[in-house]
Structure formats: structure tokens, C-alpha cells
Coordinates of C-alpha atoms in Angstrom, one line a residue:
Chain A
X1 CA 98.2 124.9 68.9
X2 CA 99.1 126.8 72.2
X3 CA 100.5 124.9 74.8
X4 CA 99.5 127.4 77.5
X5 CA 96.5 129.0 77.5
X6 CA 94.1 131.2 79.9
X7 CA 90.6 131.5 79.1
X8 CA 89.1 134.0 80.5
X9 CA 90.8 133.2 84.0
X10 CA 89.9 135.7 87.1
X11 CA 90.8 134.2 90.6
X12 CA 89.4 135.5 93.5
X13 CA 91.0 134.9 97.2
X14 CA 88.4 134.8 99.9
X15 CA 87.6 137.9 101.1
X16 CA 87.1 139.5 97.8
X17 CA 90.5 139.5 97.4
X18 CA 91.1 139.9 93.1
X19 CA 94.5 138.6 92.0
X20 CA 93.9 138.2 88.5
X21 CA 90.8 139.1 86.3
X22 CA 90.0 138.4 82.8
X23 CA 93.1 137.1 81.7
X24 CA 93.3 135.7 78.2
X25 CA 96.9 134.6 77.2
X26 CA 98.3 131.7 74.9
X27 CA 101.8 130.8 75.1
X28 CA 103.0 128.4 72.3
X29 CA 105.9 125.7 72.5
X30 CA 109.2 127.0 72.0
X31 CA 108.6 130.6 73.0
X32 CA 110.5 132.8 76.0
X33 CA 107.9 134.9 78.0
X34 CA 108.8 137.4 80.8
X35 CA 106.2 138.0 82.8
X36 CA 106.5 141.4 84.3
X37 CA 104.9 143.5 87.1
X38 CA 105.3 144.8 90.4
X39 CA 105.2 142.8 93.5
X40 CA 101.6 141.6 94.1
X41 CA 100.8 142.2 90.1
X42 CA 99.8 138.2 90.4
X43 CA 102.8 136.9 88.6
X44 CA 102.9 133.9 91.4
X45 CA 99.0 133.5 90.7
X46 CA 99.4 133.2 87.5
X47 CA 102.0 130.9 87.2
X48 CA 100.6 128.6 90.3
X49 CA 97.7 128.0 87.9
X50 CA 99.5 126.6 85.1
X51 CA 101.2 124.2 87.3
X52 CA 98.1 123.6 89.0
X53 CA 98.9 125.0 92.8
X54 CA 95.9 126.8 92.6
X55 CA 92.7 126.6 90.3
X56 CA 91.0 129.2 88.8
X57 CA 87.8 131.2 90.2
X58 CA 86.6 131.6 86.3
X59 CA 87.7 130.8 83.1
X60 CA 89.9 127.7 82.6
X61 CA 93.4 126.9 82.0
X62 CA 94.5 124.8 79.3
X63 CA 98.0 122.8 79.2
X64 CA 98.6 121.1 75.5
X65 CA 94.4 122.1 74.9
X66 CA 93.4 120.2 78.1
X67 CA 91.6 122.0 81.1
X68 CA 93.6 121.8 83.7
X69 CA 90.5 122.0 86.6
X70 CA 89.6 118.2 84.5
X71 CA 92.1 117.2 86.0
X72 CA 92.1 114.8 89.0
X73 CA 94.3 115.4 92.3
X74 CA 95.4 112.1 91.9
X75 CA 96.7 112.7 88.3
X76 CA 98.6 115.5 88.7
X77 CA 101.8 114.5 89.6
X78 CA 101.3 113.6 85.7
X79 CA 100.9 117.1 84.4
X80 CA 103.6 118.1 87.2
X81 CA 105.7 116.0 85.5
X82 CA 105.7 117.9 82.3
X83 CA 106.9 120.9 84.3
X84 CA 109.8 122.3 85.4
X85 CA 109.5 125.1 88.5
X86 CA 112.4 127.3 89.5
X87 CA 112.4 129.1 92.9
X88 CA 113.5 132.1 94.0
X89 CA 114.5 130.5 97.1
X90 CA 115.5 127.4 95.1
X91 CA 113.0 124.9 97.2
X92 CA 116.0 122.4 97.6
X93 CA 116.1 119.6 100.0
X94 CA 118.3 120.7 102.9
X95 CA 119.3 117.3 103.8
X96 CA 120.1 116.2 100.4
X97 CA 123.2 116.4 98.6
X98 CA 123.1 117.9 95.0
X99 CA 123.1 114.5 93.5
X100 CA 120.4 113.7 95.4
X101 CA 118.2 116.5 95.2
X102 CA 118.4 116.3 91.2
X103 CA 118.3 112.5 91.6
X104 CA 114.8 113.0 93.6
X105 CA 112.9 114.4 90.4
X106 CA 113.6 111.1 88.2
X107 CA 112.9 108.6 91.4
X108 CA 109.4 110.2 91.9
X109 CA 108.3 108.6 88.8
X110 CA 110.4 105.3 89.4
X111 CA 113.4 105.6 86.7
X112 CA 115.9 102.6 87.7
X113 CA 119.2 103.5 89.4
X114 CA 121.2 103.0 86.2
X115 CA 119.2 105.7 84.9
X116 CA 119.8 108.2 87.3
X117 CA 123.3 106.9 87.5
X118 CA 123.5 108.1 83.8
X119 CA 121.8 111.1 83.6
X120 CA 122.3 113.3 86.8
X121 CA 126.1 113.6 86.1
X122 CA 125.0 114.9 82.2
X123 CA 122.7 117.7 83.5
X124 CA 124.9 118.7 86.3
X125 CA 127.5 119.2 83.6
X126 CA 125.0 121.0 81.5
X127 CA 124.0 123.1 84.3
X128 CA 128.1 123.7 85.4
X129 CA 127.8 121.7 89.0
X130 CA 130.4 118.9 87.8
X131 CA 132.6 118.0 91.1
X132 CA 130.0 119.4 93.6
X133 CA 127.9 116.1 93.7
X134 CA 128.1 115.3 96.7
X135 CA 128.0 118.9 98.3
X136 CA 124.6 120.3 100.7
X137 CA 122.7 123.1 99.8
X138 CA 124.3 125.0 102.6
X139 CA 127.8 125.0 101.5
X140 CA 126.9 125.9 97.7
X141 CA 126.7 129.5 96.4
X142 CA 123.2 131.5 95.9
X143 CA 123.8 130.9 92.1
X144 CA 125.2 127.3 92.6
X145 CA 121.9 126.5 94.3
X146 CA 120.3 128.0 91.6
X147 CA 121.6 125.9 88.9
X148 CA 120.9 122.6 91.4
X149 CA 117.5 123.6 90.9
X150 CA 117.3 124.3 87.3
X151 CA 119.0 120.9 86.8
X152 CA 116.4 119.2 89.5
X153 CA 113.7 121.4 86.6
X154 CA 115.3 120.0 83.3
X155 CA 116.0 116.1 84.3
X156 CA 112.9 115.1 83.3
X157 CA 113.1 116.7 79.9
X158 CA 110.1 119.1 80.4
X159 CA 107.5 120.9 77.9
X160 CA 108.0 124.0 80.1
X161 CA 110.6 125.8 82.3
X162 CA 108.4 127.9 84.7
X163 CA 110.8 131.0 86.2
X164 CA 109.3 132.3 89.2
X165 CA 111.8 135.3 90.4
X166 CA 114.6 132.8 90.0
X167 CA 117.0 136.1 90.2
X168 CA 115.4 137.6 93.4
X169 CA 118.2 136.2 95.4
X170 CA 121.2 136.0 93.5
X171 CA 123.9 138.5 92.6
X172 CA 124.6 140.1 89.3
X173 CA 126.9 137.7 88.0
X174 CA 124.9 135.1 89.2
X175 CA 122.0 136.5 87.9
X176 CA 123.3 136.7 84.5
X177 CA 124.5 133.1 84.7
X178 CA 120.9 132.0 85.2
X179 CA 119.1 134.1 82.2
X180 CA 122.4 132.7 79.8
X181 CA 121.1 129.0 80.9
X182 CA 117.6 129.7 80.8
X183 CA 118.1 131.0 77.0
X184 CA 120.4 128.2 76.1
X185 CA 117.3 125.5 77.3
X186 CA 115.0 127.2 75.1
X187 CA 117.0 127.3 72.5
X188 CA 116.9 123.3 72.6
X189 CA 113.4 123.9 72.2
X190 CA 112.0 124.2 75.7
X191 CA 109.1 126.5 76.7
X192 CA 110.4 129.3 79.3
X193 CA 108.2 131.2 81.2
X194 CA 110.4 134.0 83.2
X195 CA 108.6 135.7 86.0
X196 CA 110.6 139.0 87.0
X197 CA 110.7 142.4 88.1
X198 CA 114.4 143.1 86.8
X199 CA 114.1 145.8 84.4
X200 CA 117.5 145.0 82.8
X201 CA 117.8 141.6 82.2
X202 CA 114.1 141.7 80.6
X203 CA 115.1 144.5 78.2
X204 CA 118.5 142.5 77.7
X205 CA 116.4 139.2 76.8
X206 CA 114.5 141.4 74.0
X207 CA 111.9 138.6 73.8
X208 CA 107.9 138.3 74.4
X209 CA 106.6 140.4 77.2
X210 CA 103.6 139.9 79.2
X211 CA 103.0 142.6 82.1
X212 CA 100.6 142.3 84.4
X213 CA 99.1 145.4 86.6
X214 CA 96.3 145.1 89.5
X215 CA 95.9 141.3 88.1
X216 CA 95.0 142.9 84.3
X217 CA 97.3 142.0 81.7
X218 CA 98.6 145.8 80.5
X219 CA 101.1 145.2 77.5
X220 CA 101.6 141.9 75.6
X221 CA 104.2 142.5 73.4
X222 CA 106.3 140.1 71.1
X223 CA 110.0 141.8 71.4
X224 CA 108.8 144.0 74.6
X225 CA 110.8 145.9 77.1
X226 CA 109.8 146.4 80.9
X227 CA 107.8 149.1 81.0
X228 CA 105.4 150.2 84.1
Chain B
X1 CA 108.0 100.1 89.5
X2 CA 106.2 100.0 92.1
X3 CA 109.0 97.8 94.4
X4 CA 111.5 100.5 93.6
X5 CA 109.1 103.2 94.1
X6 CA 108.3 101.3 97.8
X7 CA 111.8 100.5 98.3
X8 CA 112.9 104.4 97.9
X9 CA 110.4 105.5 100.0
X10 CA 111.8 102.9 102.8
X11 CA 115.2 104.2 102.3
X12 CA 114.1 107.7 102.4
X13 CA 112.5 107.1 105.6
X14 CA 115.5 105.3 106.8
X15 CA 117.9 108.7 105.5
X16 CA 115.1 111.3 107.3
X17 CA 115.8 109.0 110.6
X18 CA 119.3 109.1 110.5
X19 CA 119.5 113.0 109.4
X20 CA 117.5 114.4 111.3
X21 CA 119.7 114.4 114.7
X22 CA 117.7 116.0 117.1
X23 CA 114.4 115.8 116.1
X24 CA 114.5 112.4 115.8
X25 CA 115.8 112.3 119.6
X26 CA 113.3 114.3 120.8
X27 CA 110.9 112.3 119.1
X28 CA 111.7 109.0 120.1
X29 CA 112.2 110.4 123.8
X30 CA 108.7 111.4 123.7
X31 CA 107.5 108.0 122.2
X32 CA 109.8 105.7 124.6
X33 CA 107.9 108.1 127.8
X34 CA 104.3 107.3 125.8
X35 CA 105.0 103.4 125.4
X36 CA 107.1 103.3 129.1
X37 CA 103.6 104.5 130.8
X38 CA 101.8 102.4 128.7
X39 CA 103.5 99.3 129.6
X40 CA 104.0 99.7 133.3
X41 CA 100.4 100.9 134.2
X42 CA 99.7 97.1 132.5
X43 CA 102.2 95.6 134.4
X44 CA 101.4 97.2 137.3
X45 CA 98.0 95.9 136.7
X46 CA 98.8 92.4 136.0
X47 CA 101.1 92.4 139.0
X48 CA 98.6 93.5 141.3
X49 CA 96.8 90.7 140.2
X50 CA 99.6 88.0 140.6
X51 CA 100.1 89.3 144.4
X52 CA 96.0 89.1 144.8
X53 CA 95.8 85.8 143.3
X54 CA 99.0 84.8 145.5
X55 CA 96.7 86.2 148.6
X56 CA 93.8 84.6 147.8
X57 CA 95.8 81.5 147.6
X58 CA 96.9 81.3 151.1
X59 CA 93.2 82.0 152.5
X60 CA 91.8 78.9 154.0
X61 CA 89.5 77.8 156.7
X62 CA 91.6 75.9 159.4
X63 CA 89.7 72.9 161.8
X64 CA 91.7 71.9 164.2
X65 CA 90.4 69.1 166.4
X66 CA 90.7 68.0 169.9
X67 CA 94.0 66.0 171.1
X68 CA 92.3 62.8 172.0
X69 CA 90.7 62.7 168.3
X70 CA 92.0 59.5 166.8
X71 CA 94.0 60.3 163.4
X72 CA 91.8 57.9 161.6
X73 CA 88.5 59.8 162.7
X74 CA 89.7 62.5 160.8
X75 CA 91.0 61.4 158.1
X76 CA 87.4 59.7 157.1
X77 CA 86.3 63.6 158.3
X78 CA 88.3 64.7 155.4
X79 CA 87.1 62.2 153.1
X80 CA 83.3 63.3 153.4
X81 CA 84.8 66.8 153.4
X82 CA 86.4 66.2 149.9
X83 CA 83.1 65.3 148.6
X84 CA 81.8 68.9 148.8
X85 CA 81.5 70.8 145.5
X86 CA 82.2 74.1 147.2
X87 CA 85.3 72.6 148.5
X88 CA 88.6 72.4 146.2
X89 CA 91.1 70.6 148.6
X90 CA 91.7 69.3 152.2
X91 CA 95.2 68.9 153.1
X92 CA 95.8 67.0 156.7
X93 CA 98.1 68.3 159.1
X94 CA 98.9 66.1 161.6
X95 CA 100.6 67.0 165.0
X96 CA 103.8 66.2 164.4
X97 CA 104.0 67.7 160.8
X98 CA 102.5 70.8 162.9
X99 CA 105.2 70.7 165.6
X100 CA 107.9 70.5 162.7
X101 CA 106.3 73.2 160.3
X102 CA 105.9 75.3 163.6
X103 CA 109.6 74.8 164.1
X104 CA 110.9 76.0 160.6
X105 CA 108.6 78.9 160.4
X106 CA 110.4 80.1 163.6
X107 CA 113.6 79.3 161.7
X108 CA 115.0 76.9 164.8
X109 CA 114.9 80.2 167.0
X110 CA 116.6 79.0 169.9
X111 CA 113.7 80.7 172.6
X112 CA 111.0 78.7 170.9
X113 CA 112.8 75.5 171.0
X114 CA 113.6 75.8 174.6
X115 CA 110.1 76.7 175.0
X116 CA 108.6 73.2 173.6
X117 CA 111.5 71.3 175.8
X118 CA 109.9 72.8 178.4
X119 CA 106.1 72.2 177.9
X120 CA 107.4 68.5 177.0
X121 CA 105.3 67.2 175.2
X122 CA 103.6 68.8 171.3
X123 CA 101.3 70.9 172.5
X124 CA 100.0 71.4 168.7
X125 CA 96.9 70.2 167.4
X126 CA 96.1 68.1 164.2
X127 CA 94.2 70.2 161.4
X128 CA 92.7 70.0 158.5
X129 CA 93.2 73.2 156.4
X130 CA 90.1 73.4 153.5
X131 CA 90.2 75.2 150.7
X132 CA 87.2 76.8 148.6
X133 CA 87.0 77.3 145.3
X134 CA 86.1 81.1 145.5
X135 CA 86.2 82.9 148.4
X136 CA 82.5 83.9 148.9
X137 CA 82.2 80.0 149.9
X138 CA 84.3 79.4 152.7
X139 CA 81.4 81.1 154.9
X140 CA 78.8 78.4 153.3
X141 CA 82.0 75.6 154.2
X142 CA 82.3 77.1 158.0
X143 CA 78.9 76.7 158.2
X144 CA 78.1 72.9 157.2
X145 CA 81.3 72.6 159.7
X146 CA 79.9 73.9 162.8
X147 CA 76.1 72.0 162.1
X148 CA 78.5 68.8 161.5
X149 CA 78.1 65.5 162.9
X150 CA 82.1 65.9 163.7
X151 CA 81.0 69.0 165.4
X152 CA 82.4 67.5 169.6
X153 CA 85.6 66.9 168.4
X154 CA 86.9 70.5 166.7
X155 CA 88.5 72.4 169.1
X156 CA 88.4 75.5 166.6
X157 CA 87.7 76.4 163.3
X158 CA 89.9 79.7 162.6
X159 CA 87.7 81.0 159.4
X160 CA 86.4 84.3 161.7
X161 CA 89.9 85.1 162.0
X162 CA 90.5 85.7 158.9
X163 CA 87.4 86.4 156.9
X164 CA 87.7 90.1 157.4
X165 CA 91.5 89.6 155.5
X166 CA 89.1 87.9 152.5
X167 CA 86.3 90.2 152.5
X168 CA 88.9 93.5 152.5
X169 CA 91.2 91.6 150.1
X170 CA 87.9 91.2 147.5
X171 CA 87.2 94.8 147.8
X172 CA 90.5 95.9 147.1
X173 CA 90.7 93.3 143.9
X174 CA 87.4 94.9 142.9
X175 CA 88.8 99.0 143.3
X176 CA 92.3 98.4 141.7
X177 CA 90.7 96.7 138.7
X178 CA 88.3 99.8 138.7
X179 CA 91.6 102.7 139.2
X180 CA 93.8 100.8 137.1
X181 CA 91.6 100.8 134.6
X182 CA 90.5 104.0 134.6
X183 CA 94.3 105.3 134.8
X184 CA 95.2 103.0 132.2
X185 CA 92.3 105.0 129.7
X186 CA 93.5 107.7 130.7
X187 CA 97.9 107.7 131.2
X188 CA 97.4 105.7 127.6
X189 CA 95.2 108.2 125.9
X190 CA 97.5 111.2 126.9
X191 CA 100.8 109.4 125.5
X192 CA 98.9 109.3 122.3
X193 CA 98.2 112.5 122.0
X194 CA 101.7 113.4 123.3
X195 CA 103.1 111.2 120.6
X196 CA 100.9 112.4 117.9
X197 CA 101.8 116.1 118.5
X198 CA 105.2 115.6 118.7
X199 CA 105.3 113.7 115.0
X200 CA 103.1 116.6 114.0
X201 CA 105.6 119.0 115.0
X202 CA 108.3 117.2 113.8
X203 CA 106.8 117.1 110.2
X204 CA 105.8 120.6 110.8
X205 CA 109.3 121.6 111.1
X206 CA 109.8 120.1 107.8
X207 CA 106.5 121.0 106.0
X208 CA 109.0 122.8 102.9
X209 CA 109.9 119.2 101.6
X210 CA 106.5 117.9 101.2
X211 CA 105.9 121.2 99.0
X212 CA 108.8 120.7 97.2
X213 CA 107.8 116.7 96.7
X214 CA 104.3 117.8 95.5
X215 CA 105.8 120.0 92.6
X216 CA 108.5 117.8 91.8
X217 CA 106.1 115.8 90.4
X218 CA 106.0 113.2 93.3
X219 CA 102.1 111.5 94.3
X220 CA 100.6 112.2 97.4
X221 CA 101.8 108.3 98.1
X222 CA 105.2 108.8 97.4
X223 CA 105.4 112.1 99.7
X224 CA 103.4 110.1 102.6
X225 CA 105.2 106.4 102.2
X226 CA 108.8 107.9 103.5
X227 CA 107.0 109.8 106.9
X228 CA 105.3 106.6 107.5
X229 CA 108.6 104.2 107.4
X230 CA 109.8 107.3 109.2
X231 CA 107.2 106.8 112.3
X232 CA 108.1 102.9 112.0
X233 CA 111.2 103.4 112.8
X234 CA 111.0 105.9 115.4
X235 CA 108.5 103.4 116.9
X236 CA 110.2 100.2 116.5
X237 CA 113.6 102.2 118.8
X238 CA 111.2 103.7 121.6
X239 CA 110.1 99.8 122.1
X240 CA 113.4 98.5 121.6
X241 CA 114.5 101.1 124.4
X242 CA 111.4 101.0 126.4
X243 CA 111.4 97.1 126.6
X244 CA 114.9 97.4 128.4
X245 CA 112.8 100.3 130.4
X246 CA 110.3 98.1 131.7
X247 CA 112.6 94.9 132.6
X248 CA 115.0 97.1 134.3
X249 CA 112.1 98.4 136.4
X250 CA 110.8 94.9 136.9
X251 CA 114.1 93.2 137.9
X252 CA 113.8 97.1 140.8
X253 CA 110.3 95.6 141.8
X254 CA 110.6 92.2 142.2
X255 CA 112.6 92.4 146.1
X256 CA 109.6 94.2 147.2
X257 CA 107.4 91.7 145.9
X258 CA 109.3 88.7 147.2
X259 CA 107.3 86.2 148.9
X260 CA 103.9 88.0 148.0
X261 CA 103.8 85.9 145.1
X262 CA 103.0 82.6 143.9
X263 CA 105.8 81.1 142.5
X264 CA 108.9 82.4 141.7
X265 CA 109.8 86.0 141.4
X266 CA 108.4 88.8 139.6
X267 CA 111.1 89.1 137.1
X268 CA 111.3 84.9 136.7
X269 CA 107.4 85.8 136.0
X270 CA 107.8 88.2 133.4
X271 CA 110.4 86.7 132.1
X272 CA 108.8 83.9 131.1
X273 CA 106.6 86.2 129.0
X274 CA 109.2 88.2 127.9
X275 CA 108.7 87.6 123.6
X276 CA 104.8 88.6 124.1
X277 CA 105.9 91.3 126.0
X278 CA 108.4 92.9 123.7
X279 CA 106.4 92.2 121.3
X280 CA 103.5 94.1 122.0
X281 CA 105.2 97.1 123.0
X282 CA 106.8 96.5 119.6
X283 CA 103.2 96.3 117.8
X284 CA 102.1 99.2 119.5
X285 CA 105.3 101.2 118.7
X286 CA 104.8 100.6 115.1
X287 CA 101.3 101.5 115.2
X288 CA 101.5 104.4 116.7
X289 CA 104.2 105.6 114.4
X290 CA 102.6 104.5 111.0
X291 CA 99.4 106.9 112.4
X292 CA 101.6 109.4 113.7
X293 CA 103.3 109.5 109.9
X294 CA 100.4 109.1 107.9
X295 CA 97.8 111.6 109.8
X296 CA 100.9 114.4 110.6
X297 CA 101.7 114.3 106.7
X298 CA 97.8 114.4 105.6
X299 CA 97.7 118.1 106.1
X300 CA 100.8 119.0 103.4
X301 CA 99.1 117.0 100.9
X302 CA 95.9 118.9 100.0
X303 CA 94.1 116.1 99.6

């Protein structure tokens, strides 16, 4: 049983504007896809609809065999929930310290105090961020904020890690930090979903490859390299 | 659940207050200016009214009668007088109280009392001074007066004297309530707006973290409860400073209103109404920043 899949999926910006167009993918649990292409390709797009940013023109989308467009507004914190984004630019609360901004994803959906007491200090360890609890985004590294918001992703113990350039901004050591953590979670069994345009790292990775051209997936191919 | 969800969202609100520095200056500023106008255009009102009331209060139709009128005549005069439904009281003044009240009002200038040594004897009349109970009917009361049975022994009724000062005074009650309460309409509906933009902005300025709430999982209500504490407590410190405001301005306006009204002072006045007071500006504070929150916020939730 997939635990992604896209049916058929075009979507269409106004203005006749085609991101993606007949896309048919399944991703099961446990897998590692990069999801290649050049800027404007309709990575974003595509990932946005899983996570339900955006909603598809045609087709449907499918998370754990249920269409995503069923879902109501109101509801889908819940399939949010089961989700873990990573941002190029991190998306961290300025005015929150680390603590807090990892804390944030259990308090959403009303953990008790001695809960997030417990659990933020065990995922900031996982993630290497022990001792900088009580630091701001600002005084924190590229690839320190990075990790803030891969352990902010993970708390909740999600079915899928969704990537989205979470490289772009970071430098190599950095960078390589990041793919090392994002392989260790799905080695524990997570789903990761690894948008990028970094040729090395993807070949490094050696795992599924997905590429996407002019909105048309091109190559789909289990131990894939970047190619254009 | 659902009291710690609350609660979080309270102290959220309470930690976006307290980081936010400037903007949450700027913000209360703007609010304090909205609720200031606000309030003074309905004191201002209110007080207008206090100094017409006051004016209308010391309007009366004076008969003053002829020396050789025995006190007794008139007394029975103001007896039948009392028995008017037009007319609300009749205080008798008789020569002597006149002399002494002339006296004081002069505050024992020494011209004036060398003046009535010299005449030698009161040369002040007994009156009655009538009061109506509105003042459209003192012309009705002037008029039974000068048809009266009584009529030989008034030396002069002084109603002519001042029924311009009621008929100007009615007009002008009439075309402040009319400006005031067009100015009210419109000073309170541009402090609204005023205030609503600048919550707008401020949320504007942090539009980012109700995206990052939404796909952290968080429900439109969790990402709109904090914003809406938030506006509480930006409106709960523009009243607490625009209450102090508004006294301070009182306690500035009551010398120029000394004497113009009823009893006491302006600020003894307001004062004495000082909890309703504060706490409507208070209600309205609160209002306008639970509004302010929720409707700024509405537009990051794609709802």
C-alpha cells in the first residue's frame, strides 16, 4: 500500500499557468526520494500538495489511500500532523528560543508540559542542539537552525519527512550534516522526501530518484543519479 | 485539552506582547489616541450638557412688587402661584434678604456700602423669583402674571430681560447635540479604522508565523486565539493609559468651568463616575482589540 500517491495530478495556476501535468507517482513507507529538477520544475508544487498547501487542478492525491481534496479545512491540522516539513529558510519563529520553537509542534495538539519537558531535550540531542536550548534563531548557525527545524519536523514522530531545498542555504559541511540526519531518520523507518537541485549529494545518497522537467515527471529511477 | 490549549494561546499572546517591543508601542499609541478621542468628544458632550443644564437652572421669571405691598399679600400671591402645573417653584425674597444677598454678591465692596448708607434706607424690592418646569413655559407663566388680579401691585416682572438668554440658550442645546453628535460618528469611526489598520499592519509584519503555525500542524483556532489575547491586551493598556488621559484633562478643564456648573466641580463630577468611566473605556478597549486580532489574523488563515 503506497503512502503517497498522485493520481493523475496536473495543477494549473491562473492564467494558464501549468506547474505540474499528468503526474502519477507512489511513494511507499520507508522509502528515501529525491526529487530533482531545475528551479521552477514544480518540486515546491508538488510537495505543497501532499501536505495540502495547495490542491490539485486534476487528479487527486492520496496520503495512506485517502484523497487528500476529502479532506475538510478544518481537519487538516490532522493530516499536518502526520507530517514533518523542512525549509530552506528554516521557517523558525524569530522570537522563540530553540526550546520553544521545537516545543511549539507538540503544544499545537495539546501534549501536557511534562511531556514536552521530556521529549524536547531527547530530540535536540538526537538532532546535536544539546546546550543551545535556550538560544534565538538569530544567534544559531545556518546548519544549527537547520537541525532546530528538523527536530521541530521529527517531535511528533511523523509518517513523512518532507525536504524542500533544506540545503539551499547552508554550507558544505552543513549540508552534509543535514543529508547524514535525514538518512539516519529513515533508517528508523521514517518516509523522506528530499527536494533538491544538488547534483552531488543526490548521486552520494544513491537512492530513488524522481526528476521532474516543465512539470513532467522525466526519470523515476530506484538507485538514480541527477541527471538533466 | 482544551484548558491547556486556551491557556497556551493566553500566554502566547502575553509573550507576542511583551516581545514585540516596538510594535507593540506603536500599537498601543495608536489605540490610546483612538480611545482618548473617543472619550473626550463624550465628555465633552456630557459636559456641555452639565453647563446647559446648570444655565437652564438659573433662568427664572423675577416679580418684584411695589414697596408698600404688605409681605402677607404676597405670600398668599405665591400660594395661588404654587398651584400652577407649569410652575415648579416660587421662592420669596423679601427686602431685607434682597438688601443682604445684594451685599454679598458685591462681596462687602466698600463703594456700594457707602452707597446704601447714603440712600438710607433699602431701596430693594421684595420678589418672588418663579421657576418653570421647561423653559418654553415661562412665556405662558409671564402671561397669566401680567392678566393677574395681583397685576397693581408688581412693579416689574424681569422675564423680557432674559428670554432672549433662554431662547439662544435652547438653540445652542439643540446645535451642540446635533455637532457633537455628528463629530462623535465621525472622530469615533476614524479611530477605528486607525486602530484596525494598525493591528493589520502589525500582524502583517508578522504574517511568516501564522504560515509556519498552519504547517506545524496548529488549527486555524490555535493560530487566531494568541492575536486575539494579543489585541486584549494591547486594548486593556491604551485604557489603562487613556483613563489617566482623560482625568488629567478633566482635573485641566474643570477651573474654566468653575461656577458654570451645578454643583461641585467638573472633576468632583466625574469623579463620582469614575468606575463607569474606566470601565467603559476598558470595554471598548478590549473590544476593539479582540476585532482588531481576530479580523487582522482572518486573512493568514485561508479560511
Amino acid at each position: 500500500m503506497a503512502m503517497i500517491r498522485f493520481e493523475n495530478v496536473s495543477k494549473v495556476y491562473p492564467e494558464d499557468i501549468i506547474v505540474l501535468q499528468d503526474v502519477d507517482v507512489s511513494i511507499e513507507a520507508g522509502e528515501f526520494v529525491s526529487l530533482v529538477g531545475q528551479s521552477g520544475a514544480g518540486k515546491s508544487t508538488f510537495l505543497k500538495l501532499i501536505y495540502a498547501e495547495e490542491m490539485p487542478t486534476t487528479g487527486e492525491v492520496y496520503f495512506d489511500e485517502r484523497p487528500i481534496s476529502g479532506i475538510k479545512r478544518k481537519h487538516l491540522p490532522f493530516l499536518r500532523r502526520n507530517i514533518g516539513n523542512v525549509f530552506q529558510d528554516f521557517k523558525l519563529f524569530s522570537q522563540k528560543t530553540v526550546f520553544e520553537n521545537v516545543a511549539y509542534a507538540l503544544e499545537v495538539y495539546g501534549k501536557t508540559n511534562e511531556e514536552i519537558q521530556d521529549e524536547v531535550p531527547q530530540i535536540l540531542e538526537l538532532v546535536g542542539l544539546t546546550g543551545k536550548e535556550n538560544k534565538y534563531p538569530k544567534q544559531l548557525s545556518g546548519g544549527e537552525q537547520q537541525r532546530v527545524s528538523m527536530a521541530r519536523a521529527l517531535i511528533r514522530d511523523p509518517k513523512v519527512i518532507i525536504a524542500d531545498e533544506p540545503t539551499g542555504n547552508l554550507d558544505p559541511i552543513a549540508t552534509k550534516d543535514i543529508i547524514s540526519l535525514l538518512l539516519e531518520i529513515n533508517k528508523l523507518g521514517t518516509t523522506v522526501i528530499l527536494a533538491t537541485h544538488n547534483k552531488s549529494i543526490v548521486d552520494k545518497i544513491g537512492r530513488r530518484v524522481i526528476t521532474l522537467d516543465n512539470g513532467r515527471v522525466t526519470r523515476d529511477e530506484a538507485n538514480g543519479k541527477y541527471v538533466l | 485539552m482544551k484548558g491547556l490549549k486556551l491557556w497556551r494561546t493566553f500566554q502566547e499572546g502575553a509573550r507576542n506582547y511583551t516581545r514585540n517591543g516596538w510594535l507593540t508601542v506603536a500599537t498601543v499609541v495608536v489605540m490610546t489616541l483612538s480611545l482618548f478621542i473617543v472619550s473626550m468628544t463624550m465628555i465633552l458632550g456630557v459636559t456641555t450638557g452639565l453647563i446647559l443644564d446648570s444655565l437652564r437652572d438659573k433662568i427664572n421669571i423675577s416679580v418684584s412688587f411695589n414697596p408698600e405691598v404688605p409681605e402677607e399679600s404676597i405670600l398668599s400671591i405665591k400660594q395661588s402661584l404654587e398651584k400652577y402645573k407649569e410652575v415648579a417653584a416660587v421662592k420669596y425674597i423679601s427686602r431685607d434678604q434682597a438688601l443682604s444677598d445684594f451685599i454679598s454678591m458685591g462681596g462687602n465692596d466698600p463703594v456700594i456700602t457707602q452707597a446704601l448708607e447714603e440712600i438710607g434706607e433699602n431701596p430693594l424690592l421684595a420678589s418672588l423669583n418663579i421657576k418653570a418646569h421647561s423653559p418654553e413655559q415661562y412665556d405662558i407663566i409671564a402671561q397669566a402674571l401680567n392678566q393677574s388680579a395681583f397685576k397693581e401691585d408688581i412693579s416689574r416682572i424681569n422675564y423680557e430681560k432674559n428670554r432672549t438668554a433662554i431662547e439662544r440658550l435652547d438653540n445652542i442645546n439643540k446645535m451642540t447635540r446635533k455637532v457633537g453628535l455628528v463629530l462623535g460618528i465621525v472622530f469615533i469611526s476614524i479611530s477605528f479604522l486607525i486602530t484596525f489598520n494598525t493591528i493589520r499592519i502589525n500582524m502583517h509584519s508578522r504574517r511568516n508565523e501564522f504560515e509556519i503555525m498552519r504547517l506545524v500542524g496548529a488549527s486555524n483556532t490555535y493560530v487566531r486565539m494568541p492575536s486575539v489575547f494579543e489585541g486584549i491586551f494591547y486594548g486593556v493598556t491604551a485604557a489603562l493609559v487613556t483613563i489617566a488621559l482623560v482625568f488629567v484633562s478633566i482635573r485641566l478643564m474643570t477651573p474654566l468651568t468653575e461656577g458654570v456648573i451645578a454643583d461641585g466641580t467638573l472633576f468632583q463630577y466625574y469623579s463620582s463616575h469614575f468606575f463607569k468611566i474606566a470601565l467603559s473605556i476598558t470595554g471598548l478597549g478590549i473590544l476593539l482589540g479582540i476585532l482588531g486580532g481576530f479580523v487582522a489574523v482572518r486573512k493568514y488563515l485561508k479560511v
